[in-house]
Coordinates of C-alpha atoms in Angstrom, one line a residue:
X1 CA 81.6 4.2 -26.8
X2 CA 84.1 3.3 -29.6
X3 CA 87.5 5.0 -29.5
X4 CA 88.3 6.6 -32.9
X5 CA 90.4 9.4 -34.4
X6 CA 89.4 13.0 -34.8
X7 CA 89.6 12.6 -38.5
X8 CA 87.1 9.7 -38.4
X9 CA 84.8 11.6 -36.0
X10 CA 84.9 14.6 -38.4
X11 CA 83.7 12.5 -41.4
X12 CA 81.0 10.8 -39.3
X13 CA 79.7 14.2 -38.3
X14 CA 79.6 15.4 -41.9
X15 CA 77.6 12.3 -42.9
X16 CA 75.1 12.8 -40.1
X17 CA 74.6 16.3 -41.3
X18 CA 73.6 15.0 -44.8
X19 CA 76.9 15.4 -46.6
X20 CA 77.3 12.7 -49.4
X21 CA 80.4 14.0 -51.2
X22 CA 83.7 15.5 -50.0
X23 CA 85.3 17.7 -52.6
X24 CA 89.0 18.2 -51.8
X25 CA 92.6 18.7 -52.7
X26 CA 94.6 17.1 -50.0
X27 CA 98.0 18.0 -48.5
X28 CA 100.1 16.7 -45.6
X29 CA 97.9 18.4 -42.9
X30 CA 94.8 16.7 -44.4
X31 CA 96.3 13.2 -44.2
X32 CA 94.5 12.3 -41.0
X33 CA 91.2 12.9 -42.9
X34 CA 92.5 10.9 -45.9
X35 CA 93.6 8.1 -43.5
X36 CA 90.1 8.0 -42.0
X37 CA 88.4 7.8 -45.5
X38 CA 88.9 4.1 -45.5
X39 CA 86.4 3.8 -42.7
X40 CA 83.9 6.0 -44.6
X41 CA 83.8 4.5 -48.1
X42 CA 80.1 5.5 -48.4
X43 CA 81.3 9.1 -48.5
X44 CA 82.4 9.9 -52.1
X45 CA 85.7 11.8 -52.3
X46 CA 85.9 14.1 -55.4
X47 CA 89.4 15.1 -56.2
X48 CA 90.0 18.6 -57.7
X49 CA 93.4 19.7 -58.9
X50 CA 93.4 23.1 -57.2
X51 CA 91.7 24.5 -54.1
X52 CA 89.5 27.1 -55.9
X53 CA 88.1 24.2 -58.1
X54 CA 87.0 22.1 -55.1
X55 CA 85.0 25.0 -53.6
X56 CA 83.3 25.7 -57.0
X57 CA 82.5 22.0 -57.3
X58 CA 80.9 22.0 -53.9
X59 CA 79.1 25.2 -54.8
X60 CA 77.7 23.6 -58.0
X61 CA 76.7 20.5 -56.1
X62 CA 74.8 22.4 -53.5
X63 CA 73.1 24.8 -55.9
X64 CA 71.9 21.8 -58.1
X65 CA 70.7 19.7 -55.1
X66 CA 69.6 22.1 -52.4
X67 CA 71.8 20.2 -50.0
X68 CA 74.6 21.1 -47.6
X69 CA 78.0 20.5 -49.3
X70 CA 81.5 20.1 -47.9
X71 CA 85.0 20.7 -49.2
X72 CA 88.5 20.5 -47.8
X73 CA 91.5 22.7 -48.8
X74 CA 95.2 22.8 -47.8
X75 CA 96.5 25.2 -45.1
X76 CA 97.1 28.9 -45.7
X77 CA 98.2 28.9 -49.4
X78 CA 95.4 26.6 -50.3
X79 CA 92.8 28.7 -48.5
X80 CA 94.2 31.7 -50.3
X81 CA 93.7 29.9 -53.6
X82 CA 90.1 29.2 -52.7
X83 CA 89.1 32.7 -51.6
X84 CA 87.7 33.8 -54.9
X85 CA 85.5 30.7 -55.2
X86 CA 84.4 31.2 -51.6
X87 CA 83.4 34.8 -52.5
X88 CA 81.3 33.4 -55.3
X89 CA 79.6 30.9 -52.9
X90 CA 78.9 33.7 -50.4
X91 CA 77.3 35.8 -53.1
X92 CA 74.8 33.1 -54.0
X93 CA 74.2 32.0 -50.4
X94 CA 75.5 28.5 -51.0
X95 CA 75.6 26.4 -47.8
X96 CA 79.1 24.8 -47.7
X97 CA 81.3 23.6 -44.8
X98 CA 84.8 24.5 -45.9
X99 CA 87.6 23.1 -43.9
X100 CA 91.4 23.3 -44.1
X101 CA 94.0 21.2 -42.3
X102 CA 96.2 23.3 -40.0
X103 CA 99.6 22.7 -38.5
X104 CA 99.5 21.1 -35.1
X105 CA 98.9 23.5 -32.2
X106 CA 102.1 24.7 -30.8
X107 CA 104.0 23.8 -34.0
X108 CA 102.5 26.8 -35.7
X109 CA 104.2 29.0 -33.2
X110 CA 107.6 28.1 -34.8
X111 CA 106.2 29.3 -38.2
X112 CA 106.8 26.2 -40.2
X113 CA 106.4 26.1 -43.9
X114 CA 102.8 26.7 -45.1
X115 CA 101.7 28.1 -41.7
X116 CA 99.4 31.1 -41.4
X117 CA 96.4 32.0 -39.2
X118 CA 93.5 30.6 -41.2
X119 CA 90.5 32.0 -39.5
X120 CA 91.3 35.7 -40.2
X121 CA 92.0 34.8 -43.9
X122 CA 88.5 33.2 -44.2
X123 CA 86.4 35.6 -42.1
X124 CA 85.7 38.3 -44.8
X125 CA 84.0 35.8 -47.2
X126 CA 82.1 33.4 -44.9
X127 CA 79.2 33.5 -42.4
X128 CA 81.3 32.1 -39.6
X129 CA 84.9 30.9 -39.1
X130 CA 86.6 29.2 -36.2
X131 CA 89.4 26.8 -35.3
X132 CA 88.9 23.5 -33.4
X133 CA 91.2 23.5 -30.4
X134 CA 90.0 20.4 -28.6
X135 CA 88.7 17.1 -30.0
X136 CA 85.8 17.1 -27.6
X137 CA 84.6 20.4 -29.2
X138 CA 84.5 19.0 -32.7
X139 CA 80.9 17.7 -32.6
X140 CA 79.6 21.0 -31.2
X141 CA 81.5 23.0 -33.9
X142 CA 80.4 20.8 -36.8
X143 CA 76.8 20.9 -35.6
X144 CA 76.9 24.7 -35.3
X145 CA 78.6 25.1 -38.7
X146 CA 75.9 23.0 -40.4
X147 CA 73.2 25.0 -38.7
X148 CA 74.7 28.4 -39.6
X149 CA 75.4 27.4 -43.2
X150 CA 71.9 26.3 -43.9
X151 CA 69.9 29.0 -42.0
X152 CA 68.8 31.9 -44.1
X153 CA 70.6 33.8 -45.3
X154 CA 72.5 30.6 -46.1
X155 CA 76.2 30.6 -47.0
X156 CA 79.6 29.1 -46.6
X157 CA 81.3 28.6 -43.2
X158 CA 85.0 27.8 -42.5
X159 CA 86.7 25.5 -40.0
X160 CA 90.4 25.2 -39.3
X161 CA 91.4 21.7 -38.3
X162 CA 94.7 21.3 -36.5
X163 CA 96.6 18.1 -37.1
X164 CA 96.8 17.2 -33.5
X165 CA 93.0 17.4 -33.1
X166 CA 92.5 15.1 -36.2
X167 CA 95.1 12.6 -35.0
X168 CA 93.9 12.4 -31.4
X169 CA 91.7 9.4 -30.5
X170 CA 88.8 9.4 -28.1
X171 CA 85.3 8.1 -27.6
X172 CA 83.0 11.1 -27.5
X173 CA 79.3 11.8 -28.0
X174 CA 78.6 13.1 -31.5
X175 CA 75.5 15.0 -30.4
X176 CA 72.6 15.7 -32.9
X177 CA 71.8 17.9 -35.9
X178 CA 69.9 21.1 -35.6
X179 CA 68.1 22.9 -38.5
X180 CA 66.3 26.2 -38.2
X181 CA 62.9 25.7 -39.7
X182 CA 62.2 29.0 -41.6
X183 CA 59.0 27.8 -43.4
X184 CA 57.2 30.7 -41.9
X185 CA 54.7 33.2 -43.2
X186 CA 53.7 36.6 -41.8
X187 CA 50.8 37.2 -39.4
X188 CA 47.3 37.6 -40.7
X189 CA 47.4 41.3 -40.1
X190 CA 50.5 41.7 -42.2
X191 CA 49.1 39.5 -44.9
X192 CA 45.9 41.6 -45.1
X193 CA 47.8 44.8 -45.2
X194 CA 50.0 43.4 -48.0
X195 CA 47.0 42.3 -50.0
X196 CA 45.4 45.8 -49.7
X197 CA 48.6 47.4 -50.9
X198 CA 49.0 45.1 -53.9
X199 CA 45.3 45.5 -54.9
X200 CA 45.6 49.3 -54.7
X201 CA 48.1 49.2 -57.6
X202 CA 46.7 49.3 -61.1
X203 CA 49.8 48.2 -63.0
X204 CA 52.2 46.2 -60.7
X205 CA 55.4 44.5 -61.8
X206 CA 57.0 41.5 -60.2
X207 CA 60.8 41.0 -59.9
X208 CA 61.9 37.5 -59.1
X209 CA 65.1 36.2 -57.6
X210 CA 67.0 33.3 -56.2
X211 CA 64.9 32.8 -53.1
X212 CA 62.2 31.3 -55.3
X213 CA 64.7 28.6 -56.1
X214 CA 65.9 28.0 -52.6
X215 CA 62.3 27.9 -51.3
X216 CA 61.0 25.8 -54.1
X217 CA 58.3 28.3 -54.9
X218 CA 58.3 28.7 -58.7
X219 CA 54.8 27.2 -58.9
X220 CA 53.5 29.5 -56.2
X221 CA 55.1 32.5 -57.9
X222 CA 53.4 31.8 -61.2
X223 CA 50.0 31.4 -59.5
X224 CA 50.6 34.7 -57.7
X225 CA 51.5 36.5 -60.9
X226 CA 48.6 35.0 -62.8
X227 CA 46.0 36.1 -60.2
X228 CA 47.3 39.6 -60.6
X229 CA 47.8 39.4 -64.3
X230 CA 51.1 41.1 -63.6
X231 CA 54.2 41.4 -65.7
X232 CA 57.2 39.5 -64.4
X233 CA 60.9 40.0 -64.8
X234 CA 63.9 38.1 -63.6
X235 CA 66.4 40.0 -61.5
X236 CA 69.3 41.8 -63.2
X237 CA 71.8 39.0 -62.3
X238 CA 70.2 35.9 -63.9
X239 CA 72.3 33.2 -62.2
X240 CA 69.4 30.7 -61.7
X241 CA 66.1 29.6 -63.0
X242 CA 64.2 32.3 -61.0
X243 CA 60.9 32.0 -62.9
X244 CA 59.4 29.6 -65.4
X245 CA 60.2 31.2 -68.8
X246 CA 57.2 29.8 -70.7
X247 CA 54.7 31.1 -68.2
X248 CA 52.3 33.6 -69.6
X249 CA 53.4 36.5 -67.3
X250 CA 57.2 36.2 -67.9
X251 CA 58.7 39.0 -69.9
X252 CA 62.4 38.1 -69.4
X253 CA 65.4 39.3 -67.5
X254 CA 66.1 42.9 -66.6
X255 CA 69.3 44.1 -68.0
X256 CA 72.2 45.8 -66.2
X257 CA 71.9 48.9 -68.3
X258 CA 70.6 51.5 -65.9
X259 CA 68.8 53.6 -68.5
X260 CA 67.2 50.6 -70.1
X261 CA 66.0 49.3 -66.7
X262 CA 64.6 52.7 -65.7
X263 CA 62.7 53.0 -69.0
X264 CA 61.4 49.4 -68.7
X265 CA 60.1 50.0 -65.2
X266 CA 58.7 53.5 -65.8
X267 CA 55.1 52.4 -66.7
X268 CA 54.5 50.5 -63.4
X269 CA 53.0 51.8 -60.2
X270 CA 54.3 49.2 -57.8
X271 CA 57.3 46.8 -57.8
X272 CA 56.7 43.5 -56.0
X273 CA 60.1 41.9 -55.2
X274 CA 60.0 38.2 -54.6
X275 CA 63.3 37.1 -53.0
X276 CA 65.5 39.1 -55.4
X277 CA 68.4 41.5 -55.5
X278 CA 66.8 44.9 -56.2
X279 CA 68.4 46.2 -59.4
X280 CA 72.0 45.2 -58.8
X281 CA 74.2 46.7 -61.5
X282 CA 77.7 46.1 -62.9
X283 CA 79.3 49.4 -64.0
X284 CA 78.6 52.9 -62.8
X285 CA 76.1 55.2 -64.6
X286 CA 74.9 58.6 -63.9
X287 CA 71.4 57.3 -64.5
X288 CA 69.7 55.5 -61.6
X289 CA 67.9 52.4 -62.7
X290 CA 64.9 52.9 -60.3
X291 CA 62.2 55.2 -61.7
X292 CA 61.6 58.1 -59.3
X293 CA 58.7 57.5 -57.0
X294 CA 58.2 53.8 -57.9
X295 CA 57.0 52.2 -54.6
X296 CA 58.3 48.8 -53.6
X297 CA 57.0 45.9 -51.5
X298 CA 59.2 42.9 -50.8
X299 CA 58.9 39.3 -49.5
X300 CA 61.8 37.1 -48.5
X301 CA 64.0 35.7 -45.8
X302 CA 67.2 37.7 -46.7
X303 CA 66.4 40.9 -44.9
X304 CA 69.7 42.4 -45.9
X305 CA 68.3 43.0 -49.4
X306 CA 65.2 44.7 -48.1
X307 CA 65.6 48.5 -48.3
X308 CA 69.4 48.1 -49.0
X309 CA 69.5 50.7 -51.8
X310 CA 65.8 51.7 -52.2
X311 CA 63.2 52.3 -49.5
X312 CA 60.5 49.6 -49.2
X313 CA 57.0 50.4 -48.2
X314 CA 56.3 46.9 -46.9
X315 CA 59.3 44.6 -46.2
X316 CA 57.7 41.2 -45.3
X317 CA 59.8 38.5 -43.7
X318 CA 58.6 35.1 -44.8
X319 CA 59.3 31.9 -46.8
X320 CA 58.1 32.5 -50.3
X321 CA 56.4 29.2 -50.8
X322 CA 54.5 29.4 -47.5
X323 CA 53.7 33.1 -47.9
X324 CA 52.6 33.1 -51.6
X325 CA 50.4 30.0 -50.9
X326 CA 48.5 32.0 -48.4
X327 CA 48.4 35.2 -50.4
X328 CA 46.9 33.6 -53.5
X329 CA 43.4 32.8 -52.0
X330 CA 43.4 36.1 -50.1
X331 CA 44.0 38.1 -53.3
X332 CA 41.3 36.1 -55.1
X333 CA 38.8 36.7 -52.3
X334 CA 39.4 40.4 -51.7
X335 CA 40.1 41.3 -55.4
X336 CA 36.9 39.6 -56.5
X337 CA 35.4 40.1 -59.9
X338 CA 37.2 43.4 -60.5
X339 CA 40.7 41.8 -60.1
X340 CA 39.7 38.8 -62.1
X341 CA 38.5 41.0 -65.0
X342 CA 41.6 43.2 -64.9
X343 CA 43.9 40.2 -64.7
X344 CA 42.2 38.5 -67.5
X345 CA 42.6 41.5 -69.7
X346 CA 46.3 41.8 -68.8
X347 CA 46.9 38.1 -69.4
X348 CA 45.4 38.4 -72.9
X349 CA 47.6 41.3 -73.6
X350 CA 50.7 39.4 -72.3
X351 CA 50.2 36.7 -74.9
X352 CA 51.6 38.9 -77.6
X353 CA 54.6 40.4 -75.7
X354 CA 55.8 37.8 -73.2
X355 CA 59.0 35.7 -73.3
X356 CA 57.4 33.0 -75.3
X357 CA 56.1 35.5 -77.9
X358 CA 59.4 37.3 -78.2
X359 CA 61.6 34.2 -78.5
X360 CA 60.7 33.6 -82.2
X361 CA 61.4 37.2 -83.0
X362 CA 64.9 36.8 -81.4
X363 CA 65.4 33.7 -83.4
X364 CA 64.3 35.4 -86.7
X365 CA 66.6 38.3 -86.0
X366 CA 69.6 36.1 -85.4
X367 CA 68.9 33.9 -88.5
X368 CA 68.5 37.0 -90.6
X369 CA 72.2 37.8 -90.1
X370 CA 74.9 36.7 -92.5
X371 CA 76.1 33.1 -92.1
X372 CA 79.9 33.1 -91.4
X373 CA 82.8 30.9 -90.7
X374 CA 83.7 31.2 -87.9
X375 CA 80.2 31.6 -86.6
X376 CA 78.8 34.8 -85.1
X377 CA 78.4 34.8 -81.3
X378 CA 74.6 35.1 -81.6
X379 CA 74.4 32.1 -84.0
X380 CA 76.6 30.2 -81.7
X381 CA 74.1 30.7 -78.9
X382 CA 71.1 29.9 -81.0
X383 CA 72.4 26.6 -82.4
X384 CA 73.7 25.6 -79.0
X385 CA 70.2 26.0 -77.4
X386 CA 68.6 24.3 -80.5
X387 CA 70.6 21.2 -79.8
X388 CA 69.9 20.8 -76.1
X389 CA 67.6 18.0 -75.0
X390 CA 64.6 19.2 -73.0
X391 CA 65.8 17.7 -69.7
X392 CA 69.3 19.3 -70.0
X393 CA 70.8 21.3 -67.2
X394 CA 72.8 24.3 -68.4
X395 CA 75.8 25.7 -66.5
X396 CA 76.8 29.1 -67.8
X397 CA 79.8 31.4 -67.7
X398 CA 79.7 33.1 -71.1
X399 CA 79.6 36.8 -71.7
X400 CA 79.5 38.3 -75.1
X401 CA 78.9 35.0 -77.0
X402 CA 75.8 34.2 -74.9
X403 CA 74.1 37.6 -74.6
X404 CA 70.9 36.1 -75.9
X405 CA 70.9 33.0 -73.7
X406 CA 68.2 34.3 -71.3
X407 CA 66.1 35.1 -74.4
X408 CA 66.5 31.7 -75.9
X409 CA 66.9 29.1 -73.1
X410 CA 63.7 28.3 -71.3
X411 CA 63.9 27.7 -67.5
X412 CA 61.6 24.7 -66.9
X413 CA 62.4 23.8 -63.3
X414 CA 64.4 25.2 -60.5
X415 CA 67.5 23.2 -61.2
X416 CA 67.6 23.5 -65.0
X417 CA 70.0 26.5 -65.1
X418 CA 73.0 27.6 -63.1
X419 CA 75.0 30.7 -64.0
X420 CA 78.0 32.5 -62.5
X421 CA 76.8 35.3 -60.2
X422 CA 79.4 37.5 -58.5
X423 CA 81.3 38.4 -61.6
X424 CA 84.3 36.4 -60.5
X425 CA 85.2 34.1 -63.4
X426 CA 86.6 30.6 -63.4
X427 CA 83.5 29.2 -61.7
X428 CA 81.7 27.1 -64.3
X429 CA 84.2 24.5 -65.4
X430 CA 84.5 23.0 -61.9
X431 CA 81.0 23.9 -60.8
X432 CA 79.6 21.9 -63.7
X433 CA 81.2 18.8 -62.1
X434 CA 79.3 19.4 -58.9
X435 CA 76.1 20.0 -60.9
X436 CA 76.4 16.7 -62.7
X437 CA 77.0 14.8 -59.5
X438 CA 73.9 16.4 -58.0
X439 CA 71.8 15.7 -61.1
X440 CA 73.2 12.3 -62.3
X441 CA 70.1 11.4 -64.3
X442 CA 70.1 14.6 -66.4
X443 CA 72.5 15.6 -69.2
X444 CA 74.6 18.7 -68.2
X445 CA 76.0 21.2 -70.7
X446 CA 78.5 23.8 -69.5
X447 CA 78.9 26.8 -71.9
X448 CA 81.9 28.9 -71.1
X449 CA 84.0 31.6 -72.6
X450 CA 87.6 30.8 -73.6
X451 CA 89.0 33.4 -71.2
X452 CA 86.9 32.2 -68.3
X453 CA 87.7 28.5 -68.9
X454 CA 91.4 29.1 -68.6
X455 CA 91.0 30.1 -64.9
X456 CA 90.1 26.6 -64.0
X457 CA 90.6 24.3 -67.0
X458 CA 92.1 21.5 -65.0
X459 CA 88.7 20.7 -63.7
X460 CA 88.2 18.8 -66.9
X461 CA 90.4 16.1 -65.4
X462 CA 88.0 15.5 -62.6
X463 CA 85.1 15.2 -65.0
X464 CA 87.1 12.7 -67.0
X465 CA 88.4 10.8 -64.0
X466 CA 84.8 10.4 -62.7
X467 CA 83.5 9.5 -66.2
X468 CA 80.7 12.1 -65.9
X469 CA 78.3 12.3 -68.8
X470 CA 78.7 16.0 -69.5
X471 CA 79.5 18.3 -72.4
X472 CA 81.7 21.4 -72.2
X473 CA 81.2 23.9 -74.9
X474 CA 84.0 26.6 -75.1
X475 CA 83.0 29.8 -76.9
X476 CA 86.4 30.5 -78.4
X477 CA 86.7 34.0 -79.7
X478 CA 90.4 34.3 -79.1
X479 CA 90.4 37.0 -76.4
X480 CA 88.6 39.0 -73.8
X481 CA 86.0 40.5 -76.1
X482 CA 83.9 42.1 -73.4
X483 CA 87.0 44.2 -72.3
X484 CA 87.5 45.3 -75.9
X485 CA 83.9 46.3 -76.2
X486 CA 84.1 48.3 -73.0
X487 CA 87.4 49.9 -73.8
X488 CA 85.8 51.2 -77.0
X489 CA 82.5 52.2 -75.4
X490 CA 84.0 53.8 -72.3
X491 CA 87.2 55.3 -73.6
X492 CA 86.8 55.4 -77.4
X493 CA 90.0 53.3 -77.6
X494 CA 90.7 50.4 -79.9
X495 CA 94.3 49.8 -78.8
X496 CA 93.8 46.5 -77.1
X497 CA 96.6 45.6 -74.8
X498 CA 96.5 42.3 -72.8
X499 CA 93.1 41.2 -74.4
X500 CA 94.1 38.7 -77.0
X501 CA 94.6 34.9 -76.6
X502 CA 95.7 34.1 -80.1
X503 CA 99.5 34.2 -80.1
X504 CA 99.9 31.4 -79.6
X505 CA 96.3 30.1 -79.9
X506 CA 95.0 27.9 -77.1
X507 CA 94.4 24.3 -78.2
X508 CA 91.3 23.4 -76.2
X509 CA 91.0 20.1 -78.0
X510 CA 94.5 19.2 -77.0
X511 CA 94.0 20.3 -73.5
X512 CA 90.9 18.2 -73.1
X513 CA 92.4 15.1 -74.6
X514 CA 95.5 15.5 -72.4
X515 CA 93.1 15.1 -69.4
X516 CA 91.4 12.1 -70.8
X517 CA 88.4 13.7 -72.4
X518 CA 87.0 13.4 -75.9
X519 CA 87.1 16.7 -77.8
X520 CA 86.3 18.2 -81.2
X521 CA 86.7 21.6 -82.8
X522 CA 83.9 23.3 -84.9
X523 CA 83.6 26.6 -86.5
X524 CA 80.2 26.7 -88.2
X525 CA 76.8 26.9 -86.6
X526 CA 75.5 23.7 -88.2
X527 CA 78.6 21.7 -87.1
X528 CA 78.1 23.1 -83.6
X529 CA 74.4 22.0 -83.5
X530 CA 75.3 18.5 -84.7
X531 CA 78.2 18.2 -82.3
X532 CA 76.2 19.3 -79.2
X533 CA 73.4 16.9 -80.0
X534 CA 75.8 14.0 -80.6
X535 CA 78.0 14.6 -77.7
X536 CA 75.2 15.1 -75.2
X537 CA 73.8 11.8 -76.2
X538 CA 77.1 10.0 -75.9
X539 CA 77.0 9.6 -72.1
X540 CA 80.7 10.4 -71.9
X541 CA 82.7 13.5 -70.7
X542 CA 83.5 15.6 -73.7
X543 CA 84.4 19.1 -74.9
X544 CA 83.5 21.1 -78.0
X545 CA 85.9 23.9 -79.0
X546 CA 83.5 26.2 -80.8
X547 CA 85.4 28.9 -82.8
X548 CA 83.4 32.1 -82.6
X549 CA 83.9 35.4 -84.5
X550 CA 85.7 37.7 -82.1
X551 CA 85.5 40.9 -84.2
X552 CA 83.7 43.9 -82.8

């Protein structure tokens, strides 16, 4: 058995668990890992310029590949910097092994610079956190961490790595990887009962969520919806391609306006939830979004979401791909001619009111507006989508300038769209780097608000450093427009304090160029369309500073 360092053993274990990229921002306590990297040159090291960035990069990589990711941050202050990004990853259930170098055991007792107990800092935002106290425990801990991170409900885990453990040398057995196979479906009796309940509804509605992406079940979901002839909505937080937009049953994304959602759902007599958050909202309202008496049935592996806020008649634990594949023939057989006739009638009706039918109406409405310089937020969104190639992957962290993005951008596969989810901003600039690394053969376009981008703008350097073929589009309205809108709406106040970014204005072109990236500034919709088309075909990292009308 070869004698090697803890740092090298750590990297060997990550590779055996399927990790291909290490996202990191190293410090002195991580030097044993950096020293070992020369023995593991098949593991790509991706340097980010701040700890929150490397977590977001790992998050984007995992979400766009479906694989376990890994990132390394620097002791207590670095872990503190990363907490918001870890919170985002926990929200989306992204499997990441997050590690931080720690002061040598015993040395920490003297309270040296940068020391702090890391495990208690991480625990609130991860599935599991521990510190490695002996080198011989490292294989068991890494294997356990990978298993926990990937088992539904998946999510980030955290490991503290003391320097003495990483520097120690030994010959130890690395063990073997474990994965929990959750490709399960309910018993025959549960399936039969579920079919009976669904067939008893005359006007069911389906709400789809992120588990359809994680289970690779979009095709099965469309077949299920088509058999029923049911209306389909995406969940209220549209952070992924949770359904195929151009499918006949898809009506679009439910809003986070409680009254609007309640009115939308009022006509239905059964809600079928497929791996989704059930009506997660943003701000408080005295109106409950759930119509009174609307029954719910739900399928998924994240049982926390079942009955969390609203009672569920049948909460069915199962992998969506496996479960829906069995449900489809059962529904056809038991529903018979009556279901086929009803579904056919509903599908014919859906042709005139589904997402595909409504998209041209949204386009006409936007184009009917006055042309302006700078361009309107809605025209910005339309011309951006117009210019995207069909195979593009979109990373999204816009707010007011992209309100129509779910109405205009078609989701065509499970990795075609990745949006910020938890509400914590600063995710998309670095996450897009991870997405591009996960999807190297597809062009990536990241559309981000100016305020959000400034939380993590230094991630542009990593994209330029790695020469990634990706386009950043900054919707530059010169301020926090959503806060202005809400201040007026909630408090009837137009005295905007701390909401403008125009004195001095931020030079996004200069920022991008300072980090080695080509950049251009546009202010009209047509110039934007041409710039997006040209830059996405360039094969180079680039940025477009798109000036958008910020008036209310």
